[in-house]
Amino acid sequence: PVLCNLCGAGLNISERYSVFLIAILSVTRAIALRMPLFHINSRTVLMAMLLYFLFQTCLACLPLFHSKLYFYDKVYTVCTWYLDDILDFKTQYYLYQVTYHFLLCITFFLPSIFVVSSCVVCVISLRKTRIV
């Protein structure tokens, strides 16, 4: 159980954090292409990375706060936990839906907006720039 908890939490954090890091990389690259002389404050970037890591660590530890453990799911072959373990789907349906969609939006949808918009900015910037 201890190894499954460590692997589950590590995988949970790393898959979401990698999406966030790609978003950070895309935004800083777009800024560097659009405004080459603009200094990107590395302290701000590192602070954002640290805060998001702490946020994801708290989410990964959420089952432990409710005295639940990660378990091995044979279907998906991964150590995981379900939101059903914390919130009762039948009695707390609205809270369950809001929490589920909020977590999905924060961890995957929101960073993808930054990635796509940064890619569009980069493509437009590179098309306008003539290489001699």
PDB file of C-alpha atoms in Angstrom:
ATOM      1  CA  PRO A   1       0.000   0.000   0.000  1.00  0.00           C
ATOM      2  CA  VAL A   2       2.843   2.440   0.744  1.00  0.00           C
ATOM      3  CA  LEU A   3       4.454   1.902  -2.656  1.00  0.00           C
ATOM      4  CA  CYS A   4       1.081   2.231  -4.385  1.00  0.00           C
ATOM      5  CA  ASN A   5       0.428   5.508  -2.532  1.00  0.00           C
ATOM      6  CA  LEU A   6       3.830   6.883  -3.536  1.00  0.00           C
ATOM      7  CA  CYS A   7       3.515   5.766  -7.155  1.00  0.00           C
ATOM      8  CA  GLY A   8      -0.072   6.983  -7.421  1.00  0.00           C
ATOM      9  CA  ALA A   9       0.678  10.392  -5.951  1.00  0.00           C
ATOM     10  CA  GLY A  10       3.861  10.731  -8.024  1.00  0.00           C
ATOM     11  CA  LEU A  11       2.094   9.861 -11.253  1.00  0.00           C
ATOM     12  CA  ASN A  12      -0.834  12.092 -10.364  1.00  0.00           C
ATOM     13  CA  ILE A  13       1.423  15.067  -9.719  1.00  0.00           C
ATOM     14  CA  SER A  14       3.810  14.493 -12.624  1.00  0.00           C
ATOM     15  CA  GLU A  15       1.202  14.138 -15.360  1.00  0.00           C
ATOM     16  CA  ARG A  16      -0.566  17.349 -14.373  1.00  0.00           C
ATOM     17  CA  TYR A  17       2.636  19.248 -13.637  1.00  0.00           C
ATOM     18  CA  SER A  18       4.096  18.372 -17.035  1.00  0.00           C
ATOM     19  CA  VAL A  19       1.087  19.964 -18.734  1.00  0.00           C
ATOM     20  CA  PHE A  20       1.644  23.088 -16.643  1.00  0.00           C
ATOM     21  CA  LEU A  21       5.362  23.180 -17.503  1.00  0.00           C
ATOM     22  CA  ILE A  22       4.573  22.978 -21.202  1.00  0.00           C
ATOM     23  CA  ALA A  23       2.191  25.914 -20.765  1.00  0.00           C
ATOM     24  CA  ILE A  24       4.895  27.930 -18.967  1.00  0.00           C
ATOM     25  CA  LEU A  25       7.407  27.094 -21.686  1.00  0.00           C
ATOM     26  CA  SER A  26       4.969  28.065 -24.435  1.00  0.00           C
ATOM     27  CA  VAL A  27       4.098  31.394 -22.844  1.00  0.00           C
ATOM     28  CA  THR A  28       7.716  32.373 -22.179  1.00  0.00           C
ATOM     29  CA  ARG A  29       8.672  31.413 -25.737  1.00  0.00           C
ATOM     30  CA  ALA A  30       5.825  33.501 -27.150  1.00  0.00           C
ATOM     31  CA  ILE A  31       6.919  36.471 -25.047  1.00  0.00           C
ATOM     32  CA  ALA A  32      10.531  36.042 -26.162  1.00  0.00           C
ATOM     33  CA  LEU A  33       9.502  35.932 -29.821  1.00  0.00           C
ATOM     34  CA  ARG A  34       7.095  38.867 -29.661  1.00  0.00           C
ATOM     35  CA  MET A  35       9.250  41.089 -27.435  1.00  0.00           C
ATOM     36  CA  PRO A  36      12.892  39.962 -27.687  1.00  0.00           C
ATOM     37  CA  LEU A  37      14.203  42.679 -25.387  1.00  0.00           C
ATOM     38  CA  PHE A  38      11.646  42.041 -22.645  1.00  0.00           C
ATOM     39  CA  HIS A  39      13.206  40.518 -19.539  1.00  0.00           C
ATOM     40  CA  ILE A  40      11.161  37.635 -18.172  1.00  0.00           C
ATOM     41  CA  ASN A  41      11.533  37.596 -14.407  1.00  0.00           C
ATOM     42  CA  SER A  42      12.711  34.101 -13.518  1.00  0.00           C
ATOM     43  CA  ARG A  43      11.621  34.566  -9.912  1.00  0.00           C
ATOM     44  CA  THR A  44       8.013  35.025 -11.045  1.00  0.00           C
ATOM     45  CA  VAL A  45       8.181  31.923 -13.229  1.00  0.00           C
ATOM     46  CA  LEU A  46       9.749  29.866 -10.436  1.00  0.00           C
ATOM     47  CA  MET A  47       7.143  31.130  -7.950  1.00  0.00           C
ATOM     48  CA  ALA A  48       4.321  30.114 -10.293  1.00  0.00           C
ATOM     49  CA  MET A  49       5.917  26.697 -10.735  1.00  0.00           C
ATOM     50  CA  LEU A  50       6.286  26.237  -6.977  1.00  0.00           C
ATOM     51  CA  LEU A  51       2.711  27.319  -6.221  1.00  0.00           C
ATOM     52  CA  TYR A  52       1.290  25.003  -8.864  1.00  0.00           C
ATOM     53  CA  PHE A  53       3.418  22.129  -7.569  1.00  0.00           C
ATOM     54  CA  LEU A  54       2.103  22.722  -4.042  1.00  0.00           C
ATOM     55  CA  PHE A  55      -1.461  22.883  -5.395  1.00  0.00           C
ATOM     56  CA  GLN A  56      -1.017  19.560  -7.206  1.00  0.00           C
ATOM     57  CA  THR A  57       0.611  18.003  -4.136  1.00  0.00           C
ATOM     58  CA  CYS A  58      -2.401  18.998  -2.031  1.00  0.00           C
ATOM     59  CA  LEU A  59      -4.728  17.474  -4.631  1.00  0.00           C
ATOM     60  CA  ALA A  60      -2.690  14.273  -4.726  1.00  0.00           C
ATOM     61  CA  CYS A  61      -2.856  14.033  -0.929  1.00  0.00           C
ATOM     62  CA  LEU A  62      -6.605  14.671  -0.836  1.00  0.00           C
ATOM     63  CA  PRO A  63      -7.508  10.998  -0.286  1.00  0.00           C
ATOM     64  CA  LEU A  64      -5.081  10.801   2.626  1.00  0.00           C
ATOM     65  CA  PHE A  65      -6.863  13.717   4.321  1.00  0.00           C
ATOM     66  CA  HIS A  66     -10.076  11.658   4.168  1.00  0.00           C
ATOM     67  CA  SER A  67      -8.400   8.504   5.486  1.00  0.00           C
ATOM     68  CA  LYS A  68      -8.490   6.868   2.058  1.00  0.00           C
ATOM     69  CA  LEU A  69      -5.602   5.222   0.257  1.00  0.00           C
ATOM     70  CA  TYR A  70      -4.603   4.845  -3.334  1.00  0.00           C
ATOM     71  CA  PHE A  71      -5.472   1.437  -4.715  1.00  0.00           C
ATOM     72  CA  TYR A  72      -4.331  -0.570  -7.696  1.00  0.00           C
ATOM     73  CA  ASP A  73      -6.884  -0.437 -10.511  1.00  0.00           C
ATOM     74  CA  LYS A  74      -6.466  -3.510 -12.704  1.00  0.00           C
ATOM     75  CA  VAL A  75      -8.453  -2.005 -15.576  1.00  0.00           C
ATOM     76  CA  TYR A  76      -6.193   1.031 -15.978  1.00  0.00           C
ATOM     77  CA  THR A  77      -3.117  -0.690 -14.458  1.00  0.00           C
ATOM     78  CA  VAL A  78      -2.303   2.255 -12.235  1.00  0.00           C
ATOM     79  CA  CYS A  79      -2.476   3.163  -8.557  1.00  0.00           C
ATOM     80  CA  THR A  80      -5.252   5.704  -8.291  1.00  0.00           C
ATOM     81  CA  TRP A  81      -8.165   7.040  -6.289  1.00  0.00           C
ATOM     82  CA  TYR A  82     -11.602   8.156  -7.368  1.00  0.00           C
ATOM     83  CA  LEU A  83     -13.543  11.224  -6.408  1.00  0.00           C
ATOM     84  CA  ASP A  84     -16.321   8.820  -5.396  1.00  0.00           C
ATOM     85  CA  ASP A  85     -14.140   7.802  -2.450  1.00  0.00           C
ATOM     86  CA  ILE A  86     -14.353  11.301  -1.002  1.00  0.00           C
ATOM     87  CA  LEU A  87     -17.701  12.641  -2.218  1.00  0.00           C
ATOM     88  CA  ASP A  88     -20.813  10.532  -2.372  1.00  0.00           C
ATOM     89  CA  PHE A  89     -22.118  10.705  -5.935  1.00  0.00           C
ATOM     90  CA  LYS A  90     -25.755  10.227  -4.963  1.00  0.00           C
ATOM     91  CA  THR A  91     -26.130  12.550  -1.990  1.00  0.00           C
ATOM     92  CA  GLN A  92     -23.599  15.217  -3.014  1.00  0.00           C
ATOM     93  CA  TYR A  93     -24.201  15.163  -6.759  1.00  0.00           C
ATOM     94  CA  TYR A  94     -23.852  18.925  -7.349  1.00  0.00           C
ATOM     95  CA  LEU A  95     -20.681  19.243  -5.263  1.00  0.00           C
ATOM     96  CA  TYR A  96     -19.303  16.140  -6.979  1.00  0.00           C
ATOM     97  CA  GLN A  97     -19.931  17.583 -10.456  1.00  0.00           C
ATOM     98  CA  VAL A  98     -18.500  21.007  -9.586  1.00  0.00           C
ATOM     99  CA  THR A  99     -15.378  19.492  -8.007  1.00  0.00           C
ATOM    100  CA  TYR A 100     -14.825  17.064 -10.867  1.00  0.00           C
ATOM    101  CA  HIS A 101     -15.159  19.693 -13.587  1.00  0.00           C
ATOM    102  CA  PHE A 102     -13.123  22.252 -11.628  1.00  0.00           C
ATOM    103  CA  LEU A 103     -10.226  19.818 -11.228  1.00  0.00           C
ATOM    104  CA  LEU A 104     -10.430  18.810 -14.870  1.00  0.00           C
ATOM    105  CA  CYS A 105     -10.497  22.440 -16.007  1.00  0.00           C
ATOM    106  CA  ILE A 106      -7.641  23.593 -13.758  1.00  0.00           C
ATOM    107  CA  THR A 107      -5.315  20.714 -14.533  1.00  0.00           C
ATOM    108  CA  PHE A 108      -5.814  20.171 -18.263  1.00  0.00           C
ATOM    109  CA  PHE A 109      -8.108  22.658 -20.009  1.00  0.00           C
ATOM    110  CA  LEU A 110      -6.697  25.919 -18.637  1.00  0.00           C
ATOM    111  CA  PRO A 111      -3.040  25.173 -19.499  1.00  0.00           C
ATOM    112  CA  SER A 112      -4.063  24.053 -22.986  1.00  0.00           C
ATOM    113  CA  ILE A 113      -5.596  27.491 -23.626  1.00  0.00           C
ATOM    114  CA  PHE A 114      -2.217  29.078 -22.881  1.00  0.00           C
ATOM    115  CA  VAL A 115      -0.391  26.560 -25.072  1.00  0.00           C
ATOM    116  CA  VAL A 116      -2.691  27.042 -28.066  1.00  0.00           C
ATOM    117  CA  SER A 117      -2.739  30.838 -27.787  1.00  0.00           C
ATOM    118  CA  SER A 118       1.060  30.923 -27.446  1.00  0.00           C
ATOM    119  CA  CYS A 119       1.422  28.729 -30.524  1.00  0.00           C
ATOM    120  CA  VAL A 120      -0.839  31.049 -32.502  1.00  0.00           C
ATOM    121  CA  VAL A 121       1.181  34.076 -31.376  1.00  0.00           C
ATOM    122  CA  CYS A 122       4.433  32.340 -32.321  1.00  0.00           C
ATOM    123  CA  VAL A 123       3.181  31.315 -35.757  1.00  0.00           C
ATOM    124  CA  ILE A 124       1.904  34.819 -36.513  1.00  0.00           C
ATOM    125  CA  SER A 125       5.160  36.362 -35.260  1.00  0.00           C
ATOM    126  CA  LEU A 126       7.303  34.039 -37.319  1.00  0.00           C
ATOM    127  CA  ARG A 127       5.231  34.584 -40.462  1.00  0.00           C
ATOM    128  CA  LYS A 128       5.600  38.373 -40.139  1.00  0.00           C
ATOM    129  CA  THR A 129       9.353  38.179 -39.576  1.00  0.00           C
ATOM    130  CA  ARG A 130      11.383  38.021 -42.751  1.00  0.00           C
ATOM    131  CA  ILE A 131      14.606  36.150 -42.595  1.00  0.00           C
ATOM    132  CA  VAL A 132      17.261  37.736 -44.803  1.00  0.00           C
TER     133      VAL A 132
END
